[in-house]
mmCIF file of C-alpha atoms in Angstrom:
data_model
loop_
_atom_site.group_PDB
_atom_site.id
_atom_site.type_symbol
_atom_site.label_atom_id
_atom_site.label_comp_id
_atom_site.label_asym_id
_atom_site.label_seq_id
_atom_site.Cartn_x
_atom_site.Cartn_y
_atom_site.Cartn_z
ATOM 1 C CA MET A 110 111.105 70.016 141.105
ATOM 2 C CA GLY A 111 110.618 73.206 143.126
ATOM 3 C CA ALA A 112 108.896 71.259 145.900
ATOM 4 C CA LEU A 113 111.736 68.734 145.920
ATOM 5 C CA PHE A 114 114.571 71.268 146.156
ATOM 6 C CA GLY A 115 112.579 73.255 148.694
ATOM 7 C CA ASN A 116 112.603 70.230 150.973
ATOM 8 C CA ARG A 117 115.034 70.836 153.831
ATOM 9 C CA PHE A 118 116.025 67.191 153.988
ATOM 10 C CA VAL A 119 116.780 66.968 150.259
ATOM 11 C CA GLN A 120 118.981 70.064 150.456
ATOM 12 C CA ALA A 121 120.971 68.651 153.357
ATOM 13 C CA ILE A 122 121.288 65.104 152.051
ATOM 14 C CA LEU A 123 122.463 66.240 148.605
ATOM 15 C CA LEU A 124 125.102 68.578 150.052
ATOM 16 C CA SER A 125 126.210 65.861 152.485
ATOM 17 C CA GLY A 126 126.380 63.397 149.582
ATOM 18 C CA LEU A 127 128.538 65.841 147.617
ATOM 19 C CA PHE A 128 131.118 66.020 150.425
ATOM 20 C CA LEU A 129 131.010 62.245 150.908
ATOM 21 C CA GLN A 130 131.611 61.613 147.218
ATOM 22 C CA ILE A 131 134.631 63.914 147.275
ATOM 23 C CA GLY A 132 136.038 62.067 150.294
ATOM 24 C CA ILE A 133 135.313 58.601 148.902
ATOM 25 C CA TRP A 134 136.777 59.179 145.440
ATOM 26 C CA VAL A 135 139.889 60.922 146.776
ATOM 27 C CA ARG A 136 140.259 57.938 149.114
ATOM 28 C CA ASN A 137 139.749 55.317 146.407
ATOM 29 C CA PHE A 138 142.257 56.645 143.910
ATOM 30 C CA ALA A 139 144.810 58.220 146.227
ATOM 31 C CA VAL A 140 145.087 54.992 148.222
ATOM 32 C CA LEU A 141 145.235 52.901 145.035
ATOM 33 C CA LEU A 142 148.034 54.969 143.489
ATOM 34 C CA PHE A 143 149.891 55.218 146.798
ATOM 35 C CA VAL A 144 149.836 51.445 147.350
ATOM 36 C CA MET A 145 150.991 50.849 143.778
ATOM 37 C CA ASP A 146 153.909 53.263 144.313
ATOM 38 C CA GLN A 147 154.856 51.662 147.632
ATOM 39 C CA THR A 148 154.701 48.064 146.381
ATOM 40 C CA GLY A 149 155.773 48.446 142.760
ATOM 41 C CA GLY A 150 152.299 47.449 141.597
ATOM 42 C CA ASP A 151 152.074 44.231 143.636
ATOM 43 C CA PRO A 152 148.778 42.545 142.577
ATOM 44 C CA PHE A 153 148.102 41.147 146.058
ATOM 45 C CA ALA A 154 148.458 44.534 147.743
ATOM 46 C CA VAL A 155 146.242 46.178 145.133
ATOM 47 C CA SER A 156 143.615 43.431 145.502
ATOM 48 C CA MET A 157 143.573 44.020 149.278
ATOM 49 C CA ILE A 158 142.225 47.519 148.611
ATOM 50 C CA SER A 159 139.171 45.973 146.945
ATOM 51 C CA VAL A 160 138.838 43.552 149.862
ATOM 52 C CA ALA A 161 138.856 46.491 152.298
ATOM 53 C CA GLU A 162 136.173 48.241 150.215
ATOM 54 C CA PHE A 163 133.817 45.329 149.529
ATOM 55 C CA ALA A 164 134.247 42.841 152.398
ATOM 56 C CA PRO A 165 132.313 45.085 154.843
ATOM 57 C CA ILE A 166 129.272 44.846 152.552
ATOM 58 C CA PHE A 167 129.056 41.102 153.191
ATOM 59 C CA ILE A 168 129.997 41.200 156.856
ATOM 60 C CA PHE A 169 128.248 44.353 158.066
ATOM 61 C CA SER A 170 125.470 45.186 155.586
ATOM 62 C CA PHE A 171 122.665 43.301 157.340
ATOM 63 C CA ILE A 172 124.034 44.047 160.811
ATOM 64 C CA GLY A 173 124.327 47.739 159.932
ATOM 65 C CA GLY A 174 120.830 47.754 158.456
ATOM 66 C CA THR A 175 119.398 46.187 161.606
ATOM 67 C CA PHE A 176 121.089 48.739 163.867
ATOM 68 C CA ALA A 177 119.988 51.525 161.489
ATOM 69 C CA ASP A 178 116.408 50.448 162.161
ATOM 70 C CA ARG A 179 117.056 50.476 165.947
ATOM 71 C CA TRP A 180 118.966 53.738 166.208
ATOM 72 C CA LYS A 181 117.969 57.323 165.419
ATOM 73 C CA PRO A 182 118.909 57.786 161.734
ATOM 74 C CA LYS A 183 120.151 61.390 161.847
ATOM 75 C CA ARG A 184 122.354 60.728 164.882
ATOM 76 C CA THR A 185 123.668 57.518 163.267
ATOM 77 C CA MET A 186 124.697 59.308 160.060
ATOM 78 C CA VAL A 187 126.388 62.174 161.896
ATOM 79 C CA TRP A 188 128.365 59.869 164.162
ATOM 80 C CA CYS A 189 129.399 57.616 161.254
ATOM 81 C CA ASP A 190 130.825 60.612 159.391
ATOM 82 C CA VAL A 191 132.584 61.907 162.515
ATOM 83 C CA LEU A 192 134.101 58.497 163.272
ATOM 84 C CA SER A 193 135.208 58.150 159.644
ATOM 85 C CA ALA A 194 136.990 61.502 159.929
ATOM 86 C CA VAL A 195 138.615 60.487 163.243
ATOM 87 C CA SER A 196 139.889 57.234 161.722
ATOM 88 C CA VAL A 197 141.254 59.104 158.717
ATOM 89 C CA PHE A 198 143.160 61.608 160.873
ATOM 90 C CA ALA A 199 144.496 58.713 162.981
ATOM 91 C CA VAL A 200 145.816 57.129 159.791
ATOM 92 C CA LEU A 201 147.400 60.449 158.836
ATOM 93 C CA LEU A 202 149.325 60.465 162.116
ATOM 94 C CA THR A 203 150.329 56.841 161.579
ATOM 95 C CA LEU A 204 151.656 57.681 158.122
ATOM 96 C CA VAL A 205 153.802 60.436 159.559
ATOM 97 C CA PHE A 206 155.215 58.444 162.481
ATOM 98 C CA ALA A 207 154.894 54.748 161.594
ATOM 99 C CA THR A 208 153.946 52.672 158.540
ATOM 100 C CA TRP A 209 152.324 53.354 155.168
ATOM 101 C CA LYS A 210 150.202 50.170 155.477
ATOM 102 C CA ALA A 211 147.785 52.073 157.722
ATOM 103 C CA VAL A 212 146.045 53.374 154.573
ATOM 104 C CA PHE A 213 144.207 50.055 154.381
ATOM 105 C CA PHE A 214 142.703 50.829 157.787
ATOM 106 C CA ALA A 215 141.239 54.132 156.551
ATOM 107 C CA THR A 216 139.498 52.368 153.673
ATOM 108 C CA LEU A 217 138.236 49.536 155.874
ATOM 109 C CA VAL A 218 136.827 51.718 158.662
ATOM 110 C CA SER A 219 134.982 54.136 156.369
ATOM 111 C CA ALA A 220 133.581 51.188 154.374
ATOM 112 C CA ILE A 221 132.298 49.550 157.577
ATOM 113 C CA LEU A 222 130.709 52.762 158.857
ATOM 114 C CA SER A 223 128.987 53.332 155.515
ATOM 115 C CA GLN A 224 127.033 50.091 156.119
ATOM 116 C CA PHE A 225 125.425 51.807 159.117
ATOM 117 C CA SER A 226 125.101 55.263 157.546
ATOM 118 C CA GLN A 227 123.661 54.360 154.132
ATOM 119 C CA PRO A 228 120.516 52.522 155.372
ATOM 120 C CA SER A 229 119.942 55.356 157.860
ATOM 121 C CA GLY A 230 119.916 57.751 154.910
ATOM 122 C CA MET A 231 117.327 55.546 153.182
ATOM 123 C CA ARG A 232 115.181 55.695 156.333
ATOM 124 C CA LEU A 233 115.383 59.480 156.372
ATOM 125 C CA PHE A 234 114.417 59.571 152.685
ATOM 126 C CA LYS A 235 111.357 57.495 153.533
ATOM 127 C CA THR A 236 110.479 59.749 156.493
ATOM 128 C CA HIS A 237 111.063 63.237 155.101
ATOM 129 C CA VAL A 238 110.360 63.027 151.340
ATOM 130 C CA PRO A 239 106.693 62.803 150.239
ATOM 131 C CA GLY A 240 105.888 59.558 148.434
ATOM 132 C CA GLU A 241 105.198 61.258 145.110
ATOM 133 C CA LEU A 242 108.668 62.875 145.153
ATOM 134 C CA ILE A 243 110.730 59.812 146.130
ATOM 135 C CA GLN A 244 111.440 58.699 142.569
ATOM 136 C CA MET A 245 112.528 62.181 141.474
ATOM 137 C CA GLY A 246 114.662 62.547 144.607
ATOM 138 C CA MET A 247 116.363 59.237 143.868
ATOM 139 C CA SER A 248 116.949 60.421 140.292
ATOM 140 C CA ILE A 249 118.832 63.499 141.494
ATOM 141 C CA TYR A 250 120.836 61.424 143.984
ATOM 142 C CA GLN A 251 121.848 58.878 141.331
ATOM 143 C CA THR A 252 122.762 61.648 138.880
ATOM 144 C CA MET A 253 125.242 62.989 141.421
ATOM 145 C CA PHE A 254 126.748 59.504 141.790
ATOM 146 C CA ALA A 255 126.996 59.209 138.000
ATOM 147 C CA LEU A 256 128.741 62.579 137.796
ATOM 148 C CA PHE A 257 131.401 61.415 140.246
ATOM 149 C CA MET A 258 131.881 58.178 138.297
ATOM 150 C CA VAL A 259 133.494 60.448 135.673
ATOM 151 C CA LEU A 260 134.947 63.245 137.823
ATOM 152 C CA GLY A 261 135.926 61.146 140.861
ATOM 153 C CA PRO A 262 138.906 59.304 139.309
ATOM 154 C CA ILE A 263 140.170 62.587 137.859
ATOM 155 C CA LEU A 264 139.858 64.347 141.232
ATOM 156 C CA GLY A 265 141.506 61.542 143.216
ATOM 157 C CA THR A 266 144.382 61.182 140.760
ATOM 158 C CA PHE A 267 144.964 64.954 140.614
ATOM 159 C CA VAL A 268 145.087 65.340 144.403
ATOM 160 C CA TYR A 269 147.535 62.458 144.863
ATOM 161 C CA GLN A 270 149.852 63.329 141.977
ATOM 162 C CA HIS A 271 150.081 67.027 142.880
ATOM 163 C CA TYR A 272 149.895 66.996 146.672
ATOM 164 C CA GLY A 273 150.693 63.474 147.866
ATOM 165 C CA ILE A 274 148.996 60.947 150.122
ATOM 166 C CA GLN A 275 149.073 63.026 153.322
ATOM 167 C CA THR A 276 147.189 65.914 151.749
ATOM 168 C CA ALA A 277 144.766 63.455 150.137
ATOM 169 C CA ILE A 278 144.001 61.848 153.510
ATOM 170 C CA PHE A 279 143.583 65.286 155.118
ATOM 171 C CA ILE A 280 141.054 66.209 152.401
ATOM 172 C CA MET A 281 139.214 62.942 153.083
ATOM 173 C CA GLY A 282 138.913 63.751 156.784
ATOM 174 C CA VAL A 283 137.721 67.299 156.153
ATOM 175 C CA ALA A 284 135.139 66.044 153.620
ATOM 176 C CA PHE A 285 133.687 63.601 156.178
ATOM 177 C CA LEU A 286 133.527 66.356 158.832
ATOM 178 C CA LEU A 287 131.776 68.738 156.418
ATOM 179 C CA SER A 288 129.246 66.005 155.631
ATOM 180 C CA ALA A 289 128.577 65.561 159.364
ATOM 181 C CA ALA A 290 128.206 69.332 159.814
ATOM 182 C CA VAL A 291 125.643 69.540 157.011
ATOM 183 C CA LEU A 292 123.641 66.655 158.465
ATOM 184 C CA LEU A 293 123.263 68.597 161.721
ATOM 185 C CA PHE A 294 120.801 70.843 159.870
ATOM 186 C CA LEU A 295 118.437 67.932 159.224
ATOM 187 C CA PRO A 296 115.148 67.878 161.140
ATOM 188 C CA ALA A 297 115.507 66.275 164.550
ATOM 189 C CA ASP A 298 114.924 62.541 164.855
ATOM 190 C CA PRO A 299 111.409 61.768 166.117
ATOM 191 C CA ALA A 300 111.226 60.538 169.686
ATOM 192 C CA PRO A 301 110.878 56.745 169.928
ATOM 193 C CA SER A 302 107.411 55.440 170.678
ATOM 194 C CA GLU A 303 106.910 54.622 174.347
ATOM 195 C CA ASN A 304 104.606 51.755 173.360
ATOM 196 C CA LYS A 305 107.195 50.068 171.164
ATOM 197 C CA PRO A 306 108.038 46.638 172.614
ATOM 198 C CA VAL A 307 111.639 45.937 173.566
ATOM 199 C CA THR A 308 113.156 43.311 171.255
ATOM 200 C CA ARG A 309 116.520 41.625 170.983
ATOM 201 C CA LEU A 310 118.843 42.091 168.036
ATOM 202 C CA LYS A 311 118.455 38.464 166.936
ATOM 203 C CA GLU A 312 114.655 38.823 166.932
ATOM 204 C CA GLU A 313 114.829 41.955 164.775
ATOM 205 C CA MET A 314 117.158 40.239 162.300
ATOM 206 C CA ALA A 315 114.775 37.293 161.982
ATOM 207 C CA ALA A 316 111.864 39.709 161.548
ATOM 208 C CA GLY A 317 113.741 41.388 158.692
ATOM 209 C CA PHE A 318 114.080 38.114 156.773
ATOM 210 C CA ARG A 319 110.418 37.242 157.387
ATOM 211 C CA TYR A 320 109.401 40.693 156.175
ATOM 212 C CA VAL A 321 111.298 40.351 152.868
ATOM 213 C CA LEU A 322 109.990 36.822 152.252
ATOM 214 C CA SER A 323 106.414 37.873 153.022
ATOM 215 C CA LYS A 324 106.365 40.649 150.401
ATOM 216 C CA GLN A 325 106.379 39.634 146.739
ATOM 217 C CA VAL A 326 107.913 42.915 145.609
ATOM 218 C CA LEU A 327 110.952 42.599 147.866
ATOM 219 C CA SER A 328 111.557 38.884 147.337
ATOM 220 C CA THR A 329 111.269 39.408 143.562
ATOM 221 C CA LEU A 330 113.732 42.282 143.745
ATOM 222 C CA GLY A 331 116.096 39.932 145.576
ATOM 223 C CA GLY A 332 116.047 37.564 142.600
ATOM 224 C CA CYS A 333 116.607 40.494 140.249
ATOM 225 C CA PHE A 334 119.527 41.716 142.393
ATOM 226 C CA LEU A 335 121.177 38.300 142.307
ATOM 227 C CA THR A 336 120.952 37.796 138.536
ATOM 228 C CA ALA A 337 122.161 41.344 137.841
ATOM 229 C CA GLY A 338 125.132 40.829 140.168
ATOM 230 C CA LEU A 339 126.032 37.534 138.504
ATOM 231 C CA ALA A 340 125.868 39.180 135.062
ATOM 232 C CA LEU A 341 127.935 42.256 135.903
ATOM 233 C CA GLY A 342 130.561 40.281 137.824
ATOM 234 C CA LEU A 343 131.044 37.942 134.868
ATOM 235 C CA ILE A 344 132.128 40.741 132.516
ATOM 236 C CA GLN A 345 133.557 43.269 135.005
ATOM 237 C CA PRO A 346 137.186 42.042 134.702
ATOM 238 C CA LEU A 347 137.003 41.479 130.932
ATOM 239 C CA GLY A 348 137.064 45.064 129.651
ATOM 240 C CA VAL A 349 140.784 45.041 128.950
ATOM 241 C CA PHE A 350 140.478 41.753 127.003
ATOM 242 C CA LEU A 351 137.609 43.230 125.031
ATOM 243 C CA VAL A 352 139.945 46.014 123.908
ATOM 244 C CA THR A 353 142.952 43.814 123.133
ATOM 245 C CA GLU A 354 141.261 40.722 121.684
ATOM 246 C CA ARG A 355 138.050 41.920 120.020
ATOM 247 C CA LEU A 356 139.180 45.399 118.990
ATOM 248 C CA GLY A 357 142.899 44.645 118.502
ATOM 249 C CA LEU A 358 143.937 47.853 120.276
ATOM 250 C CA PRO A 359 146.453 48.621 123.062
ATOM 251 C CA LYS A 360 145.051 48.045 126.570
ATOM 252 C CA GLU A 361 145.220 51.802 127.350
ATOM 253 C CA ASN A 362 142.200 52.319 125.077
ATOM 254 C CA ILE A 363 139.952 50.927 127.803
ATOM 255 C CA GLN A 364 139.789 54.495 129.142
ATOM 256 C CA TRP A 365 137.584 55.470 126.194
ATOM 257 C CA LEU A 366 135.070 52.742 127.000
ATOM 258 C CA MET A 367 134.960 53.882 130.633
ATOM 259 C CA THR A 368 134.594 57.513 129.584
ATOM 260 C CA ALA A 369 131.722 56.729 127.205
ATOM 261 C CA ASN A 370 129.975 54.751 129.924
ATOM 262 C CA GLY A 371 130.501 57.449 132.550
ATOM 263 C CA VAL A 372 129.325 60.351 130.368
ATOM 264 C CA ALA A 373 126.259 58.343 129.391
ATOM 265 C CA MET A 374 125.470 57.743 133.066
ATOM 266 C CA ILE A 375 125.389 61.496 133.687
ATOM 267 C CA ILE A 376 123.082 62.063 130.714
ATOM 268 C CA GLY A 377 120.983 59.056 131.718
ATOM 269 C CA GLY A 378 120.625 60.406 135.234
ATOM 270 C CA VAL A 379 119.302 63.718 133.927
ATOM 271 C CA LEU A 380 116.912 61.946 131.529
ATOM 272 C CA ALA A 381 115.666 59.658 134.293
ATOM 273 C CA MET A 382 115.088 62.685 136.502
ATOM 274 C CA THR A 383 112.972 64.433 133.865
ATOM 275 C CA MET A 384 110.979 61.291 133.022
ATOM 276 C CA SER A 385 110.562 59.936 136.550
ATOM 277 C CA LYS A 386 107.008 61.254 136.845
ATOM 278 C CA SER A 387 105.973 59.569 133.594
ATOM 279 C CA PHE A 388 107.244 56.037 134.293
ATOM 280 C CA LYS A 389 106.596 53.660 137.151
ATOM 281 C CA PRO A 390 109.783 52.397 138.817
ATOM 282 C CA GLN A 391 109.183 48.807 137.701
ATOM 283 C CA THR A 392 108.887 50.045 134.109
ATOM 284 C CA MET A 393 112.186 51.928 134.382
ATOM 285 C CA LEU A 394 113.842 48.822 135.837
ATOM 286 C CA VAL A 395 112.582 46.433 133.140
ATOM 287 C CA ILE A 396 113.419 48.796 130.266
ATOM 288 C CA GLY A 397 116.854 49.443 131.722
ATOM 289 C CA MET A 398 117.640 45.740 132.045
ATOM 290 C CA ILE A 399 116.431 44.906 128.523
ATOM 291 C CA VAL A 400 118.522 47.689 126.989
ATOM 292 C CA SER A 401 121.534 46.660 129.110
ATOM 293 C CA ALA A 402 121.206 43.076 127.872
ATOM 294 C CA ALA A 403 121.151 44.313 124.281
ATOM 295 C CA GLY A 404 124.214 46.479 124.980
ATOM 296 C CA MET A 405 126.086 43.440 126.328
ATOM 297 C CA VAL A 406 125.260 41.432 123.199
ATOM 298 C CA VAL A 407 126.525 44.183 120.892
ATOM 299 C CA THR A 408 129.617 44.818 123.040
ATOM 300 C CA GLY A 409 130.598 41.155 122.915
ATOM 301 C CA LEU A 410 130.046 40.755 119.162
ATOM 302 C CA SER A 411 131.549 44.077 118.045
ATOM 303 C CA THR A 412 134.994 44.307 116.460
ATOM 304 C CA SER A 413 134.653 48.048 115.780
ATOM 305 C CA LEU A 414 135.752 50.630 118.345
ATOM 306 C CA TRP A 415 132.927 53.003 117.476
ATOM 307 C CA LEU A 416 130.264 50.298 117.702
ATOM 308 C CA THR A 417 131.645 49.169 121.055
ATOM 309 C CA LEU A 418 131.721 52.759 122.295
ATOM 310 C CA GLY A 419 128.102 53.154 121.173
ATOM 311 C CA ALA A 420 127.053 50.006 123.026
ATOM 312 C CA GLN A 421 128.880 51.168 126.174
ATOM 313 C CA PHE A 422 127.187 54.552 125.890
ATOM 314 C CA VAL A 423 123.715 53.007 125.614
ATOM 315 C CA SER A 424 124.398 50.685 128.561
ATOM 316 C CA GLY A 425 125.551 53.631 130.676
ATOM 317 C CA LEU A 426 122.516 55.633 129.593
ATOM 318 C CA VAL A 427 120.052 53.200 131.194
ATOM 319 C CA LEU A 428 122.072 52.288 134.287
ATOM 320 C CA PRO A 429 120.624 55.200 136.350
ATOM 321 C CA ALA A 430 117.109 54.012 135.401
ATOM 322 C CA ILE A 431 117.922 50.586 136.856
ATOM 323 C CA GLN A 432 119.323 52.058 140.080
ATOM 324 C CA ILE A 433 116.474 54.561 140.462
ATOM 325 C CA GLY A 434 113.830 51.913 139.780
ATOM 326 C CA ILE A 435 115.293 49.550 142.390
ATOM 327 C CA ASN A 436 115.736 52.180 145.115
ATOM 328 C CA THR A 437 112.291 53.675 144.531
ATOM 329 C CA MET A 438 110.628 50.263 144.690
ATOM 330 C CA ILE A 439 112.438 49.441 147.932
ATOM 331 C CA LEU A 440 111.444 52.729 149.585
ATOM 332 C CA SER A 441 107.894 52.714 148.248
ATOM 333 C CA ASN A 442 107.179 49.172 149.375
ATOM 334 C CA THR A 443 108.955 49.008 152.718
ATOM 335 C CA GLU A 444 107.718 50.294 156.053
ATOM 336 C CA GLU A 445 110.024 52.903 157.564
ATOM 337 C CA SER A 446 110.928 50.645 160.491
ATOM 338 C CA TYR A 447 112.228 47.923 158.129
ATOM 339 C CA VAL A 448 114.139 50.010 155.554
ATOM 340 C CA GLY A 449 117.573 49.317 157.038
ATOM 341 C CA ARG A 450 117.105 45.557 157.260
ATOM 342 C CA VAL A 451 115.601 45.270 153.772
ATOM 343 C CA ASN A 452 118.530 47.203 152.340
ATOM 344 C CA GLY A 453 120.928 45.049 154.373
ATOM 345 C CA ILE A 454 119.411 41.846 152.950
ATOM 346 C CA LEU A 455 119.120 42.865 149.282
ATOM 347 C CA SER A 456 122.469 44.644 148.813
ATOM 348 C CA PRO A 457 124.631 41.598 149.689
ATOM 349 C CA LEU A 458 122.661 39.534 147.150
ATOM 350 C CA PHE A 459 123.877 41.829 144.375
ATOM 351 C CA MET A 460 127.425 42.107 145.696
ATOM 352 C CA GLY A 461 127.613 38.394 146.474
ATOM 353 C CA GLY A 462 126.551 37.453 142.955
ATOM 354 C CA MET A 463 129.019 39.925 141.468
ATOM 355 C CA VAL A 464 131.976 38.806 143.563
ATOM 356 C CA LEU A 465 131.174 35.129 142.873
ATOM 357 C CA THR A 466 131.286 35.512 139.085
ATOM 358 C CA MET A 467 134.186 37.989 139.265
ATOM 359 C CA SER A 468 136.234 35.348 141.058
ATOM 360 C CA MET A 469 135.354 32.793 138.368
ATOM 361 C CA SER A 470 135.636 35.139 135.396
ATOM 362 C CA GLY A 471 139.358 34.614 134.739
ATOM 363 C CA TRP A 472 139.007 30.826 134.926
ATOM 364 C CA LEU A 473 135.949 30.861 132.616
ATOM 365 C CA LYS A 474 137.771 33.173 130.197
ATOM 366 C CA SER A 475 140.480 30.522 129.763
ATOM 367 C CA MET A 476 137.805 27.973 128.807
ATOM 368 C CA PHE A 477 135.325 29.990 126.754
ATOM 369 C CA HIS A 478 135.513 32.727 124.114
ATOM 370 C CA ILE A 479 134.999 36.278 125.369
ATOM 371 C CA VAL A 480 131.920 36.606 123.123
ATOM 372 C CA ALA A 481 130.297 33.700 124.981
ATOM 373 C CA MET A 482 131.016 35.444 128.283
ATOM 374 C CA TYR A 483 129.235 38.637 127.230
ATOM 375 C CA GLU A 484 126.292 36.754 125.744
ATOM 376 C CA THR A 485 125.944 34.735 128.968
ATOM 377 C CA ALA A 486 125.851 37.991 130.932
ATOM 378 C CA ALA A 487 123.103 39.237 128.599
ATOM 379 C CA VAL A 488 121.103 36.021 129.174
ATOM 380 C CA LEU A 489 121.403 36.523 132.943
ATOM 381 C CA PHE A 490 119.993 40.045 132.555
ATOM 382 C CA VAL A 491 117.086 38.649 130.516
ATOM 383 C CA ILE A 492 116.445 36.127 133.309
ATOM 384 C CA GLY A 493 116.338 39.085 135.687
ATOM 385 C CA VAL A 494 113.688 40.703 133.468
ATOM 386 C CA LEU A 495 111.627 37.493 133.472
ATOM 387 C CA VAL A 496 111.834 37.422 137.275
ATOM 388 C CA MET A 497 110.467 40.984 137.331
ATOM 389 C CA LEU A 498 107.611 40.402 134.856
ATOM 390 C CA PRO A 499 104.963 39.434 137.460
ATOM 391 C CA LEU A 500 105.457 42.835 139.109
ATOM 392 C CA TYR A 501 105.443 44.622 135.760
ATOM 393 C CA ARG A 502 102.233 42.966 134.582
ATOM 394 C CA GLY A 503 100.366 42.945 137.879
ATOM 395 C CA GLY A 504 101.595 46.272 139.193
ATOM 396 C CA VAL A 505 103.230 46.980 142.509
ATOM 397 C CA ARG A 506 101.243 47.744 145.613
ATOM 398 C CA SER A 507 103.048 50.515 147.462
ATOM 399 C CA GLU A 508 103.051 50.925 151.220
ATOM 400 C CA ALA A 509 102.671 54.672 151.011
ATOM 401 C CA GLY A 510 100.742 55.165 147.795
ATOM 402 C CA SER A 511 103.837 56.478 146.105
ATOM 403 C CA PRO A 512 105.200 56.026 142.615
ATOM 404 C CA GLY A 513 105.246 52.284 143.045
ATOM 405 C CA GLU A 514 101.451 52.012 142.745
ATOM 406 C CA ALA A 515 99.999 50.528 139.601
#
């Protein structure tokens, strides 16, 4: 742990991540509440916020990953944060002098830029963190994300309700600028190799797909990503029906399920961090998915609030293990020059599966009982485990001899 926190890159990336999380969560909830106030809770307007957040993942994830592999990663991350701040301040001016609808632009631009910045951060992790510390570093990073899953909504709501949308947007811009300032302290990007052949963008994209298909670990993870996305999307919109139909409680009680899940994610992140040296990433991933499947079964069958809360807590407890296992396996089994493209190929598989079943969830709910929906999601998670079993049994050959080795 001392070696990890003594790493200059880890210090900078964690502090940058802290500022980014503040900006993102203030953005998410301030914009949501502002749009609801402006439109009287119009469902279409509210849904457009989600479109602005998630559509860039489909459209720009692979493109951003490819450019992240072409460009210098530190420079890319700094410029993405600076441009996000510029777009936010432009929206602030638009709010003052023109229309409130500009808030959608702030969400869209920062979401697009994150598709270029995030894979660059993964490349820097691969470059600057020793292989044996990658899994622990990912554990700390995911724990911070889990912490903001609980604190972020509170922070965003507090800022908007007490200070209004203009102050919230100003805080967003400052947070992005502070993140960029911190990243300036990262080690300089290495100079590009003079012997590296010049290739076209289309060629590099095709090479990314060939690379994923040629490596069993990555192609297997793609199948795992897809089944997990299908499972989570199927039950994501059903939480409120779980409360009203299975538990017979007012819809407002869904906050307790979210709180239990969020608190468990923080605890799970800490546990995963302490145990990361004892478990291989594929073991963490398989255990996490099995426990999540069991949690879905219990959640669907339960008619007791406390049993449902317990199932949500257990599911949240292992979610960081799933995320850490996946990220560690990607970094440990991908050459540095392909990290952006691999991330850009695998991430849309998860999001695509989730959005597909989310869009069908309401229709399926009208045809099938909610218990069947949760049990189907659990079966999909079990299928994901079966997809992963060859890696679990045979071990994973790591590129860098890192935690992924059997």
